[in-house]
Amino acid sequence: MRQDPHDRPLPVTSYALLGLLTFGDELTGYELKQRADITLRFYWVSPAMSQVYSELKRLTELTLVEASDDLDDGRRTTRYRITAQGREVLEAWMSTTPAGFSTLKHPVALRLLMGHVVDDATTRAMLTEYLDEVGAARSDLREVRESLRGADAPGEAFRYPALVADWGLRHFDSEEDAARAALRELGDPG
Amino acid sequence: MRQDPHDRPLPVTSYALLGLLTFGDELTGYELKQRADITLRFYWVSPAMSQVYSELKRLTELTLVEASDDLDDGRRTTRYRITAQGREVLEAWMSTTPAGFSTLKHPVALRLLMGHVVDDATTRAMLTEYLDEVGAARSDLREVRESLRGADAPGEAFRYPALVADWGLRHFDSEEDAARAALRELGDPG
DNA sequence: ACAGCCATGTAACTCGTTACATGATTAC
DNA sequence: GTAATCATGTAACGAGTTACATGGCTGT
């Protein structure tokens, strides 16, 4: 049982990359990584370049994507597109997989949990730093969201990316509120 | 360079477990896992039992924790407590590590991103299922939060765990809002 | 010339998981 | 007597990371 690699369930990141190839264009590994950095990173992960290439290799072997080699500028590039089988597999995954719970890896919350180990000034500094990072991430995501305007209505190309972007913005708002609330509790002089 | 295991930075999960040992009691690996399931799981991870034991082994070798073997009931148990060196290392980590950004692994948001691959009814079903799970998680966390009442004032034992619990509850509220908003956008008949 | 981006990969390694194995104590 | 819980580990494995290696094209 289970020797055949076709039996093994794909890691979610494979489906994520497959999903990025459903938006119409053929992408190089490099471009795929850029797309992932724009969108996926907020809800899933930004896979390393090396992983993008190895996932593409796997997906090609499973014939879920097709590669075409170009020699555009004298520079060798390989573009990938999703196959009909890839679409089927992706759709099946989306239809049949249970929702699954979100996982938060939150180093700031983790360290707040053990706040008694350091003094409150240290913890406040950490929270303030985190607020900056949340602000930066939110403004990145807001830019993405704005770039989708005009194609975010029902039936249009970027409806669903727009919906998730709104979800993400809400999340960052909540993070900011939570960090500010914690700072207040810690008697932030500001 | 870097052959000595004492040079290598510990994984964050090591610090997390070390942190759980700063709340006063000596714990067995089994109990540590239970504590992690109650608190850590909401902000970091629930390490597998086997990982708890292997982390404890490593921390013991680094003399950041000390083990004492008991034979309480005829059943062999090993209890662990943090050492002075362990406290130092933990404090240094908490004081010097940059805040670090939170990572969200959100299978539901990921699948919403590719909503155009399936029909909206499928996506709505996923969101509804997720709402149930959020509700369950929140009620678990609410219970934890309630159990801290009476020891959550400044200077008391569970002040910081209470602060993070409030953070987590806020997060779940935000998740519920976001999921409901997405459902409305998808014309949820409810 | 030189930096920065585009483009593709390999190798080594670690974290963390699942499956497996063992056995004692407690509750029904 | 048997199921659940307490308690401790080993082994195999996979996902994903960092470091390394290569080279062409673009702008200054």
Short mmCIF file of C-alpha atoms (C1' of nucleotides) in Angstrom, two decimals:
data_model
loop_
_atom_site.label_atom_id
_atom_site.label_comp_id
_atom_site.label_asym_id
_atom_site.label_seq_id
_atom_site.Cartn_x
_atom_site.Cartn_y
_atom_site.Cartn_z
CA MET A 1 0.00 0.00 0.00
CA ARG A 2 1.03 3.55 -0.69
CA GLN A 3 4.25 2.91 -2.59
CA ASP A 4 2.88 4.61 -5.67
CA PRO A 5 3.58 8.33 -5.44
CA HIS A 6 0.27 8.95 -7.21
CA ASP A 7 -1.53 7.69 -4.13
CA ARG A 8 0.07 10.08 -1.70
CA PRO A 9 -1.87 13.24 -0.95
CA LEU A 10 -0.10 16.36 -2.15
CA PRO A 11 1.06 18.92 0.39
CA VAL A 12 -1.21 21.95 0.53
CA THR A 13 1.53 24.13 -0.92
CA SER A 14 1.32 22.12 -4.14
CA TYR A 15 -2.34 22.96 -4.45
CA ALA A 16 -1.57 26.57 -3.65
CA LEU A 17 0.88 26.82 -6.53
CA LEU A 18 -1.50 24.95 -8.78
CA GLY A 19 -4.13 27.49 -7.83
CA LEU A 20 -1.89 30.39 -8.83
CA LEU A 21 -1.74 28.85 -12.29
CA THR A 22 -5.52 29.02 -12.71
CA PHE A 23 -5.54 32.77 -13.23
CA GLY A 24 -4.90 32.44 -16.92
CA ASP A 25 -1.24 32.97 -17.60
CA GLU A 26 1.72 30.72 -18.06
CA LEU A 27 4.37 31.49 -15.51
CA THR A 28 8.03 30.75 -14.97
CA GLY A 29 9.16 29.45 -11.61
CA TYR A 30 10.54 32.87 -10.89
CA GLU A 31 7.28 34.62 -11.68
CA LEU A 32 5.34 32.07 -9.66
CA LYS A 33 7.49 32.90 -6.67
CA GLN A 34 6.69 36.58 -7.16
CA ARG A 35 2.97 35.89 -7.28
CA ALA A 36 3.28 33.84 -4.14
CA ASP A 37 5.05 36.72 -2.43
CA ILE A 38 2.24 39.06 -3.35
CA THR A 39 -0.73 36.93 -2.40
CA LEU A 40 0.02 33.58 -0.79
CA ARG A 41 2.33 34.95 1.83
CA PHE A 42 -0.52 36.55 3.72
CA TYR A 43 -2.61 33.38 4.08
CA TRP A 44 -0.25 30.53 3.63
CA VAL A 45 3.51 30.79 3.07
CA SER A 46 6.08 32.18 0.75
CA PRO A 47 7.83 29.06 -0.43
CA ALA A 48 11.56 29.36 -1.05
CA MET A 49 12.64 29.59 -4.68
CA SER A 50 14.16 26.14 -4.46
CA GLN A 51 10.85 24.75 -3.29
CA VAL A 52 8.93 26.38 -6.10
CA TYR A 53 11.16 24.59 -8.56
CA SER A 54 10.95 21.25 -6.85
CA GLU A 55 7.17 21.49 -6.55
CA LEU A 56 6.95 22.32 -10.25
CA LYS A 57 9.06 19.27 -10.97
CA ARG A 58 6.72 17.10 -8.98
CA LEU A 59 3.60 18.59 -10.53
CA THR A 60 5.08 18.05 -13.98
CA GLU A 61 5.80 14.41 -13.22
CA LEU A 62 2.20 13.99 -12.10
CA THR A 63 1.10 15.76 -15.34
CA LEU A 64 -0.85 18.32 -13.36
CA VAL A 65 1.16 21.06 -15.07
CA GLU A 66 2.85 21.22 -18.45
CA ALA A 67 6.16 22.86 -19.16
CA SER A 68 7.24 24.60 -22.33
CA ASP A 69 10.82 25.63 -22.85
CA ASP A 70 11.48 28.95 -24.46
CA LEU A 71 14.64 30.66 -25.55
CA ASP A 72 13.21 34.14 -25.69
CA ASP A 73 16.24 36.32 -25.35
CA GLY A 74 18.94 33.74 -25.54
CA ARG A 75 18.04 33.20 -21.90
CA ARG A 76 16.55 29.80 -21.19
CA THR A 77 13.17 29.95 -19.49
CA THR A 78 10.53 27.34 -18.76
CA ARG A 79 6.90 28.36 -18.54
CA TYR A 80 4.29 26.28 -16.79
CA ARG A 81 0.57 25.99 -17.35
CA ILE A 82 -2.01 23.90 -15.55
CA THR A 83 -3.37 20.87 -17.43
CA ALA A 84 -6.97 19.67 -17.61
CA GLN A 85 -6.01 16.94 -15.19
CA GLY A 86 -4.51 19.54 -12.89
CA ARG A 87 -7.78 21.46 -12.88
CA GLU A 88 -9.68 18.30 -12.04
CA VAL A 89 -7.38 17.42 -9.18
CA LEU A 90 -7.51 20.94 -7.81
CA GLU A 91 -11.28 21.09 -8.04
CA ALA A 92 -11.60 17.72 -6.34
CA TRP A 93 -9.34 18.88 -3.55
CA MET A 94 -11.32 22.07 -3.05
CA SER A 95 -14.67 20.30 -3.07
CA THR A 96 -13.87 17.39 -0.82
CA THR A 97 -11.35 18.63 1.73
CA PRO A 98 -12.79 19.56 5.12
CA ALA A 99 -12.41 23.25 5.91
CA GLY A 100 -9.45 22.77 8.22
CA PHE A 101 -8.48 25.19 10.92
CA SER A 102 -6.15 28.12 10.58
CA THR A 103 -2.81 27.94 12.37
CA LEU A 104 -1.21 30.99 13.85
CA LYS A 105 2.52 31.09 14.53
CA HIS A 106 2.76 34.20 16.57
CA PRO A 107 6.17 34.82 18.16
CA VAL A 108 4.98 38.05 19.74
CA ALA A 109 2.00 36.46 21.44
CA LEU A 110 4.21 33.58 22.49
CA ARG A 111 6.60 35.93 24.21
CA LEU A 112 3.79 37.92 25.77
CA LEU A 113 2.67 34.64 27.32
CA MET A 114 5.94 34.50 29.24
CA GLY A 115 6.05 38.18 29.98
CA HIS A 116 6.89 37.53 33.62
CA VAL A 117 10.40 36.50 32.58
CA VAL A 118 11.42 40.00 31.49
CA ASP A 119 10.42 43.49 32.55
CA ASP A 120 7.42 45.22 31.06
CA ALA A 121 9.54 47.78 29.23
CA THR A 122 11.05 44.97 27.14
CA THR A 123 7.62 43.59 26.37
CA ARG A 124 6.32 47.03 25.46
CA ALA A 125 9.24 47.55 23.10
CA MET A 126 8.44 44.24 21.42
CA LEU A 127 4.79 45.20 21.01
CA THR A 128 5.68 48.59 19.59
CA GLU A 129 8.02 46.99 17.10
CA TYR A 130 5.29 44.57 16.15
CA LEU A 131 2.87 47.42 15.54
CA ASP A 132 5.28 48.84 12.99
CA GLU A 133 5.52 45.53 11.21
CA VAL A 134 1.76 45.11 11.17
CA GLY A 135 1.47 48.58 9.68
CA ALA A 136 3.97 47.75 6.96
CA ALA A 137 2.29 44.46 6.12
CA ARG A 138 -1.10 46.11 6.02
CA SER A 139 0.04 48.81 3.69
CA ASP A 140 1.52 46.15 1.38
CA LEU A 141 -1.73 44.27 1.38
CA ARG A 142 -3.74 47.45 0.91
CA GLU A 143 -1.74 48.14 -2.23
CA VAL A 144 -2.54 44.67 -3.50
CA ARG A 145 -6.20 45.24 -2.70
CA GLU A 146 -6.24 48.55 -4.55
CA SER A 147 -4.63 46.97 -7.59
CA LEU A 148 -7.59 44.63 -7.86
CA ARG A 149 -10.17 47.41 -8.09
CA GLY A 150 -12.02 47.28 -11.36
CA ALA A 151 -11.86 43.49 -11.58
CA ASP A 152 -13.33 42.53 -8.22
CA ALA A 153 -17.02 42.32 -9.04
CA PRO A 154 -18.89 38.98 -9.20
CA GLY A 155 -17.86 37.20 -12.37
CA GLU A 156 -14.67 39.18 -12.79
CA ALA A 157 -11.15 37.78 -12.69
CA PHE A 158 -10.07 38.93 -9.26
CA ARG A 159 -13.22 38.64 -7.26
CA TYR A 160 -11.92 35.99 -4.91
CA PRO A 161 -8.46 37.44 -4.43
CA ALA A 162 -10.23 40.65 -3.47
CA LEU A 163 -12.36 38.82 -0.92
CA VAL A 164 -9.31 37.27 0.72
CA ALA A 165 -7.46 40.57 0.67
CA ASP A 166 -10.34 42.11 2.62
CA TRP A 167 -10.14 39.20 5.03
CA GLY A 168 -6.43 39.82 5.51
CA LEU A 169 -6.90 43.54 6.08
CA ARG A 170 -9.45 42.78 8.75
CA HIS A 171 -6.95 40.44 10.37
CA PHE A 172 -4.28 43.13 10.47
CA ASP A 173 -6.76 45.56 12.00
CA SER A 174 -7.48 43.01 14.69
CA GLU A 175 -3.77 42.49 15.30
CA GLU A 176 -3.26 46.19 15.70
CA ASP A 177 -6.16 46.46 18.13
CA ALA A 178 -4.88 43.54 20.16
CA ALA A 179 -1.34 44.88 20.35
CA ARG A 180 -2.58 48.33 21.37
CA ALA A 181 -4.84 46.83 24.01
CA ALA A 182 -1.95 44.84 25.46
CA LEU A 183 0.21 47.96 25.50
CA ARG A 184 -2.47 49.83 27.41
CA GLU A 185 -2.69 47.01 29.95
CA LEU A 186 1.06 47.21 30.38
CA GLY A 187 0.74 50.90 31.22
CA ASP A 188 2.21 52.17 28.00
CA PRO A 189 3.16 55.79 28.47
CA GLY A 190 1.95 56.92 25.04
CA MET B 1 32.45 27.30 12.83
CA ARG B 2 29.12 26.12 14.10
CA GLN B 3 29.94 22.49 14.78
CA ASP B 4 29.29 22.91 18.47
CA PRO B 5 25.61 22.33 19.16
CA HIS B 6 25.82 24.98 21.86
CA ASP B 7 26.32 27.60 19.16
CA ARG B 8 23.24 26.79 17.16
CA PRO B 9 20.17 28.87 17.91
CA LEU B 10 17.39 26.81 19.39
CA PRO B 11 14.12 26.42 17.51
CA VAL B 12 11.39 28.66 18.89
CA THR B 13 9.46 25.63 20.10
CA SER B 14 12.31 24.89 22.52
CA TYR B 15 11.92 28.32 24.06
CA ALA B 16 8.18 27.83 24.17
CA LEU B 17 8.54 24.66 26.21
CA LEU B 18 11.18 26.27 28.37
CA GLY B 19 8.72 29.09 28.97
CA LEU B 20 6.03 26.67 30.13
CA LEU B 21 8.46 25.52 32.81
CA THR B 22 8.76 29.03 34.27
CA PHE B 23 5.32 28.93 35.86
CA GLY B 24 6.60 27.24 38.97
CA ASP B 25 5.96 23.56 38.75
CA GLU B 26 7.99 20.56 37.71
CA LEU B 27 6.31 18.77 34.88
CA THR B 28 6.53 15.40 33.17
CA GLY B 29 6.72 15.30 29.39
CA TYR B 30 3.13 14.19 29.37
CA GLU B 31 1.97 17.11 31.50
CA LEU B 32 4.02 19.52 29.42
CA LYS B 33 2.18 18.33 26.34
CA GLN B 34 -1.12 18.98 28.10
CA ARG B 35 -0.07 22.51 29.02
CA ALA B 36 0.95 23.11 25.44
CA ASP B 37 -2.44 21.92 24.25
CA ILE B 38 -4.17 24.36 26.54
CA THR B 39 -2.12 27.47 25.84
CA LEU B 40 0.56 27.19 23.18
CA ARG B 41 -1.70 25.73 20.57
CA PHE B 42 -3.49 29.02 20.08
CA TYR B 43 -0.36 31.09 19.39
CA TRP B 44 2.27 28.68 18.32
CA VAL B 45 1.83 24.94 17.89
CA SER B 46 0.91 21.80 19.73
CA PRO B 47 4.07 19.78 19.43
CA ALA B 48 3.63 16.05 19.05
CA MET B 49 4.33 13.97 22.15
CA SER B 50 7.42 12.55 20.52
CA GLN B 51 8.72 16.03 19.91
CA VAL B 52 8.12 17.07 23.49
CA TYR B 53 10.31 14.21 24.63
CA SER B 54 13.05 14.89 22.12
CA GLU B 55 13.06 18.60 22.97
CA LEU B 56 13.33 17.74 26.64
CA LYS B 57 16.26 15.50 25.83
CA ARG B 58 18.01 18.29 24.01
CA LEU B 59 17.28 20.86 26.72
CA THR B 60 18.63 18.45 29.31
CA GLU B 61 21.84 17.96 27.34
CA LEU B 62 22.23 21.72 27.16
CA THR B 63 21.57 21.84 30.94
CA LEU B 64 18.74 24.28 30.43
CA VAL B 65 16.42 21.89 32.25
CA GLU B 66 17.07 19.31 34.94
CA ALA B 67 15.41 15.93 35.18
CA SER B 68 14.52 14.01 38.30
CA ASP B 69 13.36 10.43 38.11
CA ASP B 70 10.57 9.36 40.40
CA LEU B 71 8.97 6.05 41.05
CA ASP B 72 5.80 7.42 42.59
CA ASP B 73 3.35 4.61 42.10
CA GLY B 74 5.61 1.96 40.74
CA ARG B 75 5.20 3.84 37.49
CA ARG B 76 8.39 5.47 36.27
CA THR B 77 8.07 9.19 35.68
CA THR B 78 10.60 11.89 34.95
CA ARG B 79 9.92 15.44 36.04
CA TYR B 80 11.65 18.42 34.53
CA ARG B 81 12.40 21.83 35.95
CA ILE B 82 14.14 24.80 34.40
CA THR B 83 17.69 25.54 35.59
CA ALA B 84 19.21 28.91 36.40
CA GLN B 85 21.05 28.69 33.10
CA GLY B 86 17.80 27.93 31.35
CA ARG B 87 16.24 31.07 32.80
CA GLU B 88 19.20 33.11 31.63
CA VAL B 89 19.02 31.73 28.12
CA LEU B 90 15.29 32.29 27.95
CA GLU B 91 15.55 35.82 29.24
CA ALA B 92 18.32 36.60 26.77
CA TRP B 93 16.21 35.25 23.94
CA MET B 94 13.20 37.30 24.98
CA SER B 95 15.21 40.49 25.40
CA THR B 96 17.30 40.37 22.26
CA THR B 97 15.18 38.69 19.60
CA PRO B 98 13.47 41.07 17.18
CA ALA B 99 9.69 40.96 17.43
CA GLY B 100 9.24 38.78 14.36
CA PHE B 101 6.10 38.64 12.33
CA SER B 102 3.18 36.31 12.85
CA THR B 103 2.56 33.63 10.24
CA LEU B 104 -0.89 32.56 9.32
CA LYS B 105 -1.53 29.20 7.70
CA HIS B 106 -5.09 29.57 6.66
CA PRO B 107 -6.43 26.78 4.44
CA VAL B 108 -9.85 28.41 4.26
CA ALA B 109 -8.52 31.76 3.06
CA LEU B 110 -6.25 29.91 0.65
CA ARG B 111 -9.20 28.15 -0.90
CA LEU B 112 -11.27 31.30 -0.98
CA LEU B 113 -8.46 32.82 -3.04
CA MET B 114 -9.13 30.26 -5.75
CA GLY B 115 -12.88 30.40 -5.39
CA HIS B 116 -13.34 30.65 -9.15
CA VAL B 117 -12.36 26.98 -9.46
CA VAL B 118 -15.52 25.72 -7.73
CA ASP B 119 -19.05 26.98 -7.41
CA ASP B 120 -20.04 29.43 -4.71
CA ALA B 121 -22.17 26.88 -2.89
CA THR B 122 -19.05 24.82 -2.20
CA THR B 123 -17.21 27.86 -0.95
CA ARG B 124 -20.13 28.87 1.25
CA ALA B 125 -20.24 25.39 2.75
CA MET B 126 -16.53 25.65 3.55
CA LEU B 127 -17.02 29.02 5.21
CA THR B 128 -19.95 27.77 7.25
CA GLU B 129 -17.95 24.79 8.43
CA TYR B 130 -15.11 27.11 9.35
CA LEU B 131 -17.46 29.28 11.40
CA ASP B 132 -18.34 26.23 13.49
CA GLU B 133 -14.70 25.48 14.09
CA VAL B 134 -13.95 29.05 15.05
CA GLY B 135 -16.83 28.93 17.51
CA ALA B 136 -15.51 25.74 19.08
CA ALA B 137 -11.97 27.08 19.35
CA ARG B 138 -13.20 30.31 20.87
CA SER B 139 -15.25 28.56 23.47
CA ASP B 140 -12.20 26.45 24.41
CA LEU B 141 -10.12 29.56 24.75
CA ARG B 142 -12.86 31.35 26.66
CA GLU B 143 -12.83 28.53 29.18
CA VAL B 144 -9.08 28.92 29.57
CA ARG B 145 -9.50 32.65 30.00
CA GLU B 146 -12.17 32.18 32.67
CA SER B 147 -9.96 29.75 34.55
CA LEU B 148 -7.38 32.49 34.94
CA ARG B 149 -9.74 34.92 36.67
CA GLY B 150 -8.55 35.76 40.11
CA ALA B 151 -4.89 35.52 39.20
CA ASP B 152 -4.75 37.86 36.23
CA ALA B 153 -3.99 41.17 37.93
CA PRO B 154 -0.60 42.89 37.63
CA GLY B 155 1.90 40.97 39.74
CA GLU B 156 -0.15 37.81 39.83
CA ALA B 157 0.84 34.47 38.37
CA PHE B 158 -1.32 34.44 35.26
CA ARG B 159 -1.30 38.04 34.21
CA TYR B 160 0.48 37.43 30.92
CA PRO B 161 -1.36 34.26 29.95
CA ALA B 162 -4.55 36.25 30.49
CA LEU B 163 -3.31 39.02 28.21
CA VAL B 164 -2.56 36.56 25.40
CA ALA B 165 -5.86 34.80 25.90
CA ASP B 166 -7.61 38.13 25.35
CA TRP B 167 -5.51 38.62 22.24
CA GLY B 168 -6.58 35.21 20.96
CA LEU B 169 -10.25 35.84 21.65
CA ARG B 170 -10.03 39.06 19.70
CA HIS B 171 -8.47 37.12 16.85
CA PHE B 172 -11.30 34.61 16.79
CA ASP B 173 -13.84 37.44 16.78
CA SER B 174 -12.07 38.89 13.78
CA GLU B 175 -12.08 35.53 12.03
CA GLU B 176 -15.77 35.17 12.60
CA ASP B 177 -16.45 38.65 11.26
CA ALA B 178 -14.33 38.01 8.19
CA ALA B 179 -15.98 34.69 7.43
CA ARG B 180 -19.45 36.19 7.83
CA ALA B 181 -18.55 39.12 5.60
CA ALA B 182 -17.30 36.75 2.90
CA LEU B 183 -20.49 34.71 3.18
CA ARG B 184 -22.56 37.86 2.70
CA GLU B 185 -20.55 38.78 -0.38
CA LEU B 186 -21.19 35.33 -1.77
CA GLY B 187 -24.92 35.88 -1.36
CA ASP B 188 -25.37 33.55 1.55
CA PRO B 189 -29.05 32.76 1.91
CA GLY B 190 -29.09 32.97 5.70
"C1'" DA C 1 32.86 47.49 -15.19
"C1'" DC C 2 29.67 46.48 -11.88
"C1'" DA C 3 25.36 45.97 -9.45
"C1'" DG C 4 20.97 44.20 -9.53
"C1'" DC C 5 17.57 41.47 -11.36
"C1'" DC C 6 16.05 37.23 -14.04
"C1'" DA C 7 16.36 32.32 -14.11
"C1'" DT C 8 17.24 27.57 -12.63
"C1'" DG C 9 18.68 24.34 -10.04
"C1'" DT C 10 21.49 20.85 -6.23
"C1'" DA C 11 22.89 19.44 -1.49
"C1'" DA C 12 22.69 19.31 3.23
"C1'" DC C 13 20.06 19.76 6.97
"C1'" DT C 14 16.32 20.57 10.62
"C1'" DC C 15 11.79 20.65 12.28
"C1'" DG C 16 8.00 18.29 13.10
"C1'" DT C 17 4.79 14.55 11.92
"C1'" DT C 18 2.89 9.77 11.84
"C1'" DA C 19 3.38 5.07 12.87
"C1'" DC C 20 5.03 1.88 15.90
"C1'" DA C 21 6.20 -0.22 20.46
"C1'" DT C 22 5.77 -0.91 25.39
"C1'" DG C 23 3.77 -1.11 29.74
"C1'" DA C 24 1.54 0.51 34.11
"C1'" DT C 25 -2.50 2.50 36.55
"C1'" DT C 26 -7.43 3.85 36.94
"C1'" DA C 27 -12.42 3.67 36.12
"C1'" DC C 28 -16.39 1.11 34.70
"C1'" DG D 1 -11.80 -7.77 31.89
"C1'" DT D 2 -11.35 -4.10 29.13
"C1'" DA D 3 -11.14 0.62 27.83
"C1'" DA D 4 -9.19 5.03 28.79
"C1'" DT D 5 -5.55 7.55 30.53
"C1'" DC D 6 -0.73 8.08 32.07
"C1'" DA D 7 3.96 7.68 30.63
"C1'" DT D 8 8.03 7.20 27.62
"C1'" DG D 9 10.26 6.57 23.89
"C1'" DT D 10 12.25 4.91 18.57
"C1'" DA D 11 12.14 4.96 13.48
"C1'" DA D 12 10.98 6.51 9.12
"C1'" DC D 13 9.80 10.14 6.59
"C1'" DG D 14 8.38 14.62 4.36
"C1'" DA D 15 8.11 19.59 4.01
"C1'" DG D 16 10.57 23.38 3.75
"C1'" DT D 17 14.82 26.03 4.78
"C1'" DT D 18 19.57 27.87 3.94
"C1'" DA D 19 23.75 27.69 1.49
"C1'" DC D 20 25.80 26.96 -2.65
"C1'" DA D 21 26.49 27.10 -7.77
"C1'" DT D 22 25.81 28.92 -12.34
"C1'" DG D 23 25.01 32.19 -15.84
"C1'" DG D 24 22.68 35.65 -18.83
"C1'" DC D 25 20.51 40.15 -19.34
"C1'" DT D 26 19.72 45.29 -18.05
"C1'" DG D 27 20.75 49.80 -16.49
"C1'" DT D 28 24.24 53.13 -15.01
#
